[in-house]
Short mmCIF file of C-alpha atoms in Angstrom, two decimals:
data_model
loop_
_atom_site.label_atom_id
_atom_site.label_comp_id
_atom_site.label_asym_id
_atom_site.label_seq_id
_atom_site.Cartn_x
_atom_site.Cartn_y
_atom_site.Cartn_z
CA UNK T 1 2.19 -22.55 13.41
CA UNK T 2 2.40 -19.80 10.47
CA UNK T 3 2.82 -16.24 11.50
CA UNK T 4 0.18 -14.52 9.63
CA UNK T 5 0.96 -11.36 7.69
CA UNK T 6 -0.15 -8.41 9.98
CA UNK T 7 -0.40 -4.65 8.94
CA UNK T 8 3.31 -3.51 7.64
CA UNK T 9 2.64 -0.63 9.56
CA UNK T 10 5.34 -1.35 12.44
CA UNK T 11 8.16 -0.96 10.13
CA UNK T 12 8.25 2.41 10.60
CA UNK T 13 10.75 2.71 13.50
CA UNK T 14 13.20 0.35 11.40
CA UNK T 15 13.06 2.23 8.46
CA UNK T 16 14.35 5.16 10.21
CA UNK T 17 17.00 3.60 12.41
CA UNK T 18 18.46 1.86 9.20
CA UNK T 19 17.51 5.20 6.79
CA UNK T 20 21.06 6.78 5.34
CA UNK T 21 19.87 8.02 2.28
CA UNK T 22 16.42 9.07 3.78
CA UNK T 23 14.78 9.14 -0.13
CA UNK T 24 13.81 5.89 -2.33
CA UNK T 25 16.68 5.16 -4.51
CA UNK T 26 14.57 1.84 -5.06
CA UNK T 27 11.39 2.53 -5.41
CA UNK T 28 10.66 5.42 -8.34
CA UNK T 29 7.18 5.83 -7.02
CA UNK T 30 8.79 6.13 -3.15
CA UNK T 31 6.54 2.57 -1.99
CA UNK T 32 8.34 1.08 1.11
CA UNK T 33 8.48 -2.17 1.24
CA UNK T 34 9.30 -4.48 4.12
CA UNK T 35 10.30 -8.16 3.81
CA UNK T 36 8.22 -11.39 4.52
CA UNK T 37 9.14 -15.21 4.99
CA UNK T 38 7.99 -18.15 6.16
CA UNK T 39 10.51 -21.05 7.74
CA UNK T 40 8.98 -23.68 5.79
CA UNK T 41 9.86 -21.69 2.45
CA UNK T 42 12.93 -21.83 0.14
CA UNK T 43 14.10 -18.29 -1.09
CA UNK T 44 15.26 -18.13 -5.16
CA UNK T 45 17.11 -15.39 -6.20
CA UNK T 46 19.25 -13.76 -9.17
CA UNK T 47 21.26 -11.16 -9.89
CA UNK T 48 19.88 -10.67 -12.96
CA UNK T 49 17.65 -7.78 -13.67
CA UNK T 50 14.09 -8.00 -14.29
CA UNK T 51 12.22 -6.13 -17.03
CA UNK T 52 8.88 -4.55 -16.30
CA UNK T 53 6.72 -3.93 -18.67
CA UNK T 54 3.47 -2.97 -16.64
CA UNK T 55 3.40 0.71 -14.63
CA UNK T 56 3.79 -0.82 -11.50
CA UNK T 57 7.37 -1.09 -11.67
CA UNK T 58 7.85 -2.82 -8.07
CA UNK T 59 11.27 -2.14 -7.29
CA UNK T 60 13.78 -4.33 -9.21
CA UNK T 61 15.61 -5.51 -5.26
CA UNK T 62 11.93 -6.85 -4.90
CA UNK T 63 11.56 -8.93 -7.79
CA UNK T 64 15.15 -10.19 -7.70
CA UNK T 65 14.25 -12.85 -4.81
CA UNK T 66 11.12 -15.16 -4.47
CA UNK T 67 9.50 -17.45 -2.18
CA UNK T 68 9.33 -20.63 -2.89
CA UNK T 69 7.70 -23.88 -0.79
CA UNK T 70 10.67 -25.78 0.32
CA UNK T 71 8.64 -29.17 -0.25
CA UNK T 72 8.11 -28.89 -3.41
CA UNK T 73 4.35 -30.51 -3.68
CA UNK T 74 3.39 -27.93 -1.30
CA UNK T 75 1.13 -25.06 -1.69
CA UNK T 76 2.62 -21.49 -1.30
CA UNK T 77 0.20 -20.23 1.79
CA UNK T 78 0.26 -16.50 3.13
CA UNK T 79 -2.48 -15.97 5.62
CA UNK T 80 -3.28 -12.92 6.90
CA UNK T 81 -5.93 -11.81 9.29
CA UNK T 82 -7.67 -8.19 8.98
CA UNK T 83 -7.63 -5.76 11.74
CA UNK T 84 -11.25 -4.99 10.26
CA UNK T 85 -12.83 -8.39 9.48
CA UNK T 86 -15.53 -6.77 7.06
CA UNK T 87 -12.94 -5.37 4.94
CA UNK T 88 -13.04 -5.71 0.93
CA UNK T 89 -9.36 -6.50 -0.46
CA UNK T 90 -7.35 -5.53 -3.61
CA UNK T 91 -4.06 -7.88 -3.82
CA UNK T 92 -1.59 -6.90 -6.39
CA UNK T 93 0.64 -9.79 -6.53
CA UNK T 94 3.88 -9.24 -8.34
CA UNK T 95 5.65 -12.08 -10.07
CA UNK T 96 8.93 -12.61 -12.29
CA UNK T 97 10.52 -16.48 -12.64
CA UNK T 98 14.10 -15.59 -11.70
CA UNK T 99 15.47 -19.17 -11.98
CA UNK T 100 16.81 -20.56 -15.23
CA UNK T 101 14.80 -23.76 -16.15
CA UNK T 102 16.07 -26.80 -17.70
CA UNK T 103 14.25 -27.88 -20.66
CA UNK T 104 12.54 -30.16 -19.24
CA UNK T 105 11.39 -27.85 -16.10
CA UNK T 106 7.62 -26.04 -15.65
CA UNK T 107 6.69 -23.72 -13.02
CA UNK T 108 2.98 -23.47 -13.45
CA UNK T 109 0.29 -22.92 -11.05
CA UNK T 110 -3.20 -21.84 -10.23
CA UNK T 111 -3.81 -18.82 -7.70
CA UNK T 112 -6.38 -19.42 -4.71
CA UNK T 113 -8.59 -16.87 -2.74
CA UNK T 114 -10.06 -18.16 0.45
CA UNK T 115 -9.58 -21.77 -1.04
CA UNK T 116 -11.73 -20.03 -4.44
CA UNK T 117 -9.91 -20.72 -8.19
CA UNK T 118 -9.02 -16.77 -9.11
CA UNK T 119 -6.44 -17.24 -11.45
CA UNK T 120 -5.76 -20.86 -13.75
CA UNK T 121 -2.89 -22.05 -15.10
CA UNK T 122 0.26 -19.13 -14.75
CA UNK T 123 3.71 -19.66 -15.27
CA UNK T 124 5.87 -16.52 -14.79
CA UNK T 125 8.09 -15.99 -17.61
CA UNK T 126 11.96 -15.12 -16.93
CA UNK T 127 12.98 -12.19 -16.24
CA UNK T 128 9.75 -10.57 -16.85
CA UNK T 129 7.25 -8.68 -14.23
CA UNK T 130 3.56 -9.59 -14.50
CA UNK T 131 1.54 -8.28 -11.76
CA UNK T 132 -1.82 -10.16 -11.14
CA UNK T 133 -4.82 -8.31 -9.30
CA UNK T 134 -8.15 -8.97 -8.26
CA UNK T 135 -10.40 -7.02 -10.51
CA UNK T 136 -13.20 -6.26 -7.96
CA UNK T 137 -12.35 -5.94 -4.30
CA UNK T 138 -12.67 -9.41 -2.21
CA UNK T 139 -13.60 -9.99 1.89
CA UNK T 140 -12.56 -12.56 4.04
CA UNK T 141 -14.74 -14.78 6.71
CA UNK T 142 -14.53 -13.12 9.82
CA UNK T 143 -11.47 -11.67 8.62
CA UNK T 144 -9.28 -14.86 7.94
CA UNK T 145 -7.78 -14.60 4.46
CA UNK T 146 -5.84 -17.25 3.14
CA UNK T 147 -3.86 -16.80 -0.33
CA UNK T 148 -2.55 -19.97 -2.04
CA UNK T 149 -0.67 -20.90 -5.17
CA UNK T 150 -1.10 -24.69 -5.84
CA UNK T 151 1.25 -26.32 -8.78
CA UNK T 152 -0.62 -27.75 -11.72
CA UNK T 153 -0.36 -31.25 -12.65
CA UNK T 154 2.12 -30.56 -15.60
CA UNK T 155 4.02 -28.45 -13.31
CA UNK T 156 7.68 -29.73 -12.48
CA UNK T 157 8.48 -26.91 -10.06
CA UNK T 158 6.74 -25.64 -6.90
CA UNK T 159 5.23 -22.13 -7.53
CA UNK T 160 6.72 -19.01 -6.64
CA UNK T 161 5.86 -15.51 -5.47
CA UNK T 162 8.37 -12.31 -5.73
CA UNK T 163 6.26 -9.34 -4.13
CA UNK T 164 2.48 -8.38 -2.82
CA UNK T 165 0.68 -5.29 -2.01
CA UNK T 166 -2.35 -6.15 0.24
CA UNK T 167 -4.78 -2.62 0.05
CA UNK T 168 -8.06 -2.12 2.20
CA UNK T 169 -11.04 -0.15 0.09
CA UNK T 170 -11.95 3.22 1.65
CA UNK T 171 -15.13 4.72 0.23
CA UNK T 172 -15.83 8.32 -0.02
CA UNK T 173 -19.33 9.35 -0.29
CA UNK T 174 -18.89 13.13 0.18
CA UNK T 175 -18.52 14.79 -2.94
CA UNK T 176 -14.48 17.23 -2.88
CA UNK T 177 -15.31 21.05 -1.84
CA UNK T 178 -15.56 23.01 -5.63
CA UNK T 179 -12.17 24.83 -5.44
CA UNK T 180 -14.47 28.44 -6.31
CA UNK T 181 -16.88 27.80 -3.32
CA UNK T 182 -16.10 30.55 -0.86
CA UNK T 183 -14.84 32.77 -3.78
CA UNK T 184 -17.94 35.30 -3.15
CA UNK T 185 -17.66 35.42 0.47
CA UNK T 186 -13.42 36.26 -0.30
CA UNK T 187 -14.42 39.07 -2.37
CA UNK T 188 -17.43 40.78 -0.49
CA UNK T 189 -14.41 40.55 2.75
CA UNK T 190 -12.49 42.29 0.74
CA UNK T 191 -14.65 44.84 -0.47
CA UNK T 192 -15.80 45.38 3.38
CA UNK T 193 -12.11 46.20 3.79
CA UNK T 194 -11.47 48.54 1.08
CA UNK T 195 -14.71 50.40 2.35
CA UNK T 196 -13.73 50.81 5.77
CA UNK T 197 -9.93 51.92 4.27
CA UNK T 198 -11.11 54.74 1.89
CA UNK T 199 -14.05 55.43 2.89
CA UNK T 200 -15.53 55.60 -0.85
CA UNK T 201 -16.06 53.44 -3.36
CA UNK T 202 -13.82 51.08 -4.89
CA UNK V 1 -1.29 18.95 -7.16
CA UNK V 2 -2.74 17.66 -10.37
CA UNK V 3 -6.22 17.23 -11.26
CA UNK V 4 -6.70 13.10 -12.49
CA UNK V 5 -3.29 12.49 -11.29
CA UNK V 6 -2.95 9.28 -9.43
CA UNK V 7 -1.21 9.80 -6.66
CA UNK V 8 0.43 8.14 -3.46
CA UNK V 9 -0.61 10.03 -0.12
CA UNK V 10 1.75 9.41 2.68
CA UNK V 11 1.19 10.57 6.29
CA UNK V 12 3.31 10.02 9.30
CA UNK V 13 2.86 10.69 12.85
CA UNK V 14 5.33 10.09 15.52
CA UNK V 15 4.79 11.10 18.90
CA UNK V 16 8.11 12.04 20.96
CA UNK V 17 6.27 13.61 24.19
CA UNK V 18 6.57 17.01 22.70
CA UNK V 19 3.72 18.24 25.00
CA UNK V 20 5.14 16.65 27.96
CA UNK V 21 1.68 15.09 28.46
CA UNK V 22 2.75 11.67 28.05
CA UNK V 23 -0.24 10.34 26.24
CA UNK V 24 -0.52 9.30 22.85
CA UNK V 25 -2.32 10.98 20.78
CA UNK V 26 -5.60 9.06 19.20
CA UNK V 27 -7.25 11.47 16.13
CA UNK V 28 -8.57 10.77 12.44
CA UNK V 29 -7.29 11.83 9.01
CA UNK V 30 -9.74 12.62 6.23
CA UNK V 31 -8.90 13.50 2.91
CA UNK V 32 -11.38 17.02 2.33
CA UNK V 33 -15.03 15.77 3.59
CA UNK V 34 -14.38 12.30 3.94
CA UNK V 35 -13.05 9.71 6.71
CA UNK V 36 -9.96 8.58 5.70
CA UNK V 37 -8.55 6.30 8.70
CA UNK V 38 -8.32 6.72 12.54
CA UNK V 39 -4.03 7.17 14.04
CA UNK V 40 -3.94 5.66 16.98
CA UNK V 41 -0.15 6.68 18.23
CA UNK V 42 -1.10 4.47 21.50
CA UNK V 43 -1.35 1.23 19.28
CA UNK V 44 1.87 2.28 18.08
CA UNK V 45 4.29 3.97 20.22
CA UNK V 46 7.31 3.93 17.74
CA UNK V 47 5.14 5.96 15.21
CA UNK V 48 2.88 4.96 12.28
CA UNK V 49 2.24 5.76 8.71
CA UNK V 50 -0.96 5.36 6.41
CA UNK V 51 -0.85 5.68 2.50
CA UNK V 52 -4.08 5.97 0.96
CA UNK V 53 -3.44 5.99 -3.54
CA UNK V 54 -6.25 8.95 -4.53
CA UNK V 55 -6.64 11.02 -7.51
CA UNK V 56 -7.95 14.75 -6.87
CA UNK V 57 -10.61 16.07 -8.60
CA UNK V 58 -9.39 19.76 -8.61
CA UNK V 59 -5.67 20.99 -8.42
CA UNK V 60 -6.12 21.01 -4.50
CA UNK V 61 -6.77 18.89 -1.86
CA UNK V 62 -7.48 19.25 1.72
CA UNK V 63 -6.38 16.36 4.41
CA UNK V 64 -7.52 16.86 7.01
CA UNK V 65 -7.05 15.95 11.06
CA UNK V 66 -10.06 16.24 12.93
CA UNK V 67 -9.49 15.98 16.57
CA UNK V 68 -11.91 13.21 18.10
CA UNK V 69 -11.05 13.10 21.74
CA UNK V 70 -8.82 14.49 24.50
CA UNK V 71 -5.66 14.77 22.70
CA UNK V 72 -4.39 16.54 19.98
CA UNK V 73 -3.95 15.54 16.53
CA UNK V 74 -0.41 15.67 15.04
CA UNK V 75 1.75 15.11 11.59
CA UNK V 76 5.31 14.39 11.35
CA UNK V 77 5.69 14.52 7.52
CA UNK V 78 3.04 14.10 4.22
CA UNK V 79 4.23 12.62 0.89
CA UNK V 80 2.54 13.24 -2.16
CA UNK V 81 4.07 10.79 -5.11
CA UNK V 82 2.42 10.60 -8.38
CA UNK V 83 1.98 7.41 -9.70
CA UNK V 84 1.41 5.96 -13.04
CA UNK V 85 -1.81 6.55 -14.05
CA UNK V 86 -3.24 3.41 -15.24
CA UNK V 87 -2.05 1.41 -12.07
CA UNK V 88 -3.92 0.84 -9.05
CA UNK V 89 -7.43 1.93 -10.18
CA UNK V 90 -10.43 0.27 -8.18
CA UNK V 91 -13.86 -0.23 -9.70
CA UNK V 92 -15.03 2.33 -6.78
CA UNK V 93 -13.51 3.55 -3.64
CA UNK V 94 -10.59 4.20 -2.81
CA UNK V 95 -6.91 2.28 -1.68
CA UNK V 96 -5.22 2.00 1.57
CA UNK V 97 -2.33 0.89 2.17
CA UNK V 98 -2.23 -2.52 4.21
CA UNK V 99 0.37 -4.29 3.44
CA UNK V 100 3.62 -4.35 1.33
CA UNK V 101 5.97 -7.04 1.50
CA UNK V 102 8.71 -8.64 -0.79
CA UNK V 103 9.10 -12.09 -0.32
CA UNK V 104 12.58 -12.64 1.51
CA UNK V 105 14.31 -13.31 4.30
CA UNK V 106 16.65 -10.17 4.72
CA UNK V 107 15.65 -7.91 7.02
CA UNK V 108 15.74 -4.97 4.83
CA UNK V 109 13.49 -2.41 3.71
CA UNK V 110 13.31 -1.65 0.14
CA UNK V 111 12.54 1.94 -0.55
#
């Protein structure tokens, strides 16, 4: 039985028992990020850095380990259920191959949505971050999401996934307060005031 | 702030029985005019964060907590980060934070 992911949102507590530094020497845009794993995966890792070339610069401890399916004809599952089944989705999946391959080694696979094709054909080059995202938000049946990455036919190697960032779309339909409304009401105070003080006119 | 800056909004609340009420606060956060997510302290009694990625439209911005029942609202810290400005851009609306994991099986948190 698969533990599906769940809001990180409990991490909280942990971050602050374990916080000695209590800043983001990791992270350069301060993102916290808590760890994930499933028993019937195989973790990769290097100790090799990882070159970014995208903004999103996901923390290089992040990209330095991956999941993996242990059998290696398996997909690479993460399902997740929604604490608000009608919610629309933006995944930012973050990927780097950080194993060497032999020559005669592929990792390349296809990304699945809710058993949909969203992404053909990807092989993560080493060393280097790509980060792959939905371009327009995506909802899940009664709030069962599954995300899959399936190994191509060519593929020799079982794919692989280094970091995601799962975001909920919040719409705003009220247009931001105009920073000079209430500017009149400010100045007729504070002629009021300097009436009352002097007595004359200001 | 900075007007078309992207940036990370960070709120915490933790509640430690400051009142001496013993209940846990339950109140909503909105960013100026608009409803951005319900705390529940109840639902998490260790404390709770929400990050919402938002990019002002004037050099100011309200958030707001609007008190929706019996208790009263609270805020333990709020984190403004900019971000790069080309990342995380939606075709409309706005992100929130659900989840961010790396894909491991240490127990650490990577900040």
């Amino acid at each position: 039985m698969k533990r599906a992911v769940t809001s990180s949102k409990n991490i909280l507590w942990l971050l602050i028992q374990n916080c000695t530094k209590c800043r983001y020497p990791d992270d350069v845009y301060d993102r916290i990020w808590g760890s994930y794993f499933e028993p019937e995966w195989k973790k990769i890792s290097t100790t090799l850095g990882v070159n970014s070339s995208s903004g999103f610069l996901p923390p290089l401890k992040a990209l330095m380990t991956a999941a993996s399916p242990a059998n290696a004809s398996a997909p690479l599952a993460i399902p997740g259920v929604l604490d608000f089944p009608s919610d629309k989705l933006y995944l930012f999946l973050h990927f780097s191959e950080i194993q060497v391959l032999k020559a005669n080694e592929t990792r390349e696979f296809e990304i699945f949505w809710n058993k949909k094709l969203v992404y053909n054909a990807y092989s993560p080059v080493y060393l280097q971050t790509k980060t792959i995202r939905n371009p327009s938000p995506v909802t899940c049946e009664r709030g069962e999401c599954i995300l899959e990455m399936i190994k191509t036919e060519r593929s020799t190697l079982p794919p692989l996934l280094n970091a995601v960032e799962v975001f909920t779309v919040v719409e705003f339909p009220q247009p931001e307060t105009d920073a000079s409304d209430g500017t009149l009401a400010i100045i007729l105070q504070r002629l009021k005031i300097c009436f009352t003080i002097t007595n004359l006119k200001c | 702030m900075t007007q078309g800056t992207n940036y990370l909004i960070r709120a915490r609340a933790i509640y430690g029985n400051y009142d001496g009420l013993n209940i846990y606060p339950k109140f909503d956060l909105y960013i100026g005019p608009n409803f951005w997510v319900t705390i529940d302290l109840g639902k998490y009694v260790n404390g709770t964060w929400e990050e919402i990625i938002y990019i002002p439209k004037s050099n100011m911005l309200d958030v707001c907590l609007v008190k929706t029942g019996p208790s009263t609202p609270l805020i333990s810290s709020l984190v403004l980060r900019p971000l790069a400005n080309a990342t995380y851009i939606t075709q409309s609306g706005w992100l929130k934070t659900y989840v961010r994991v790396y894909l491991s099986d240490s127990n650490d948190v990577i900040r």
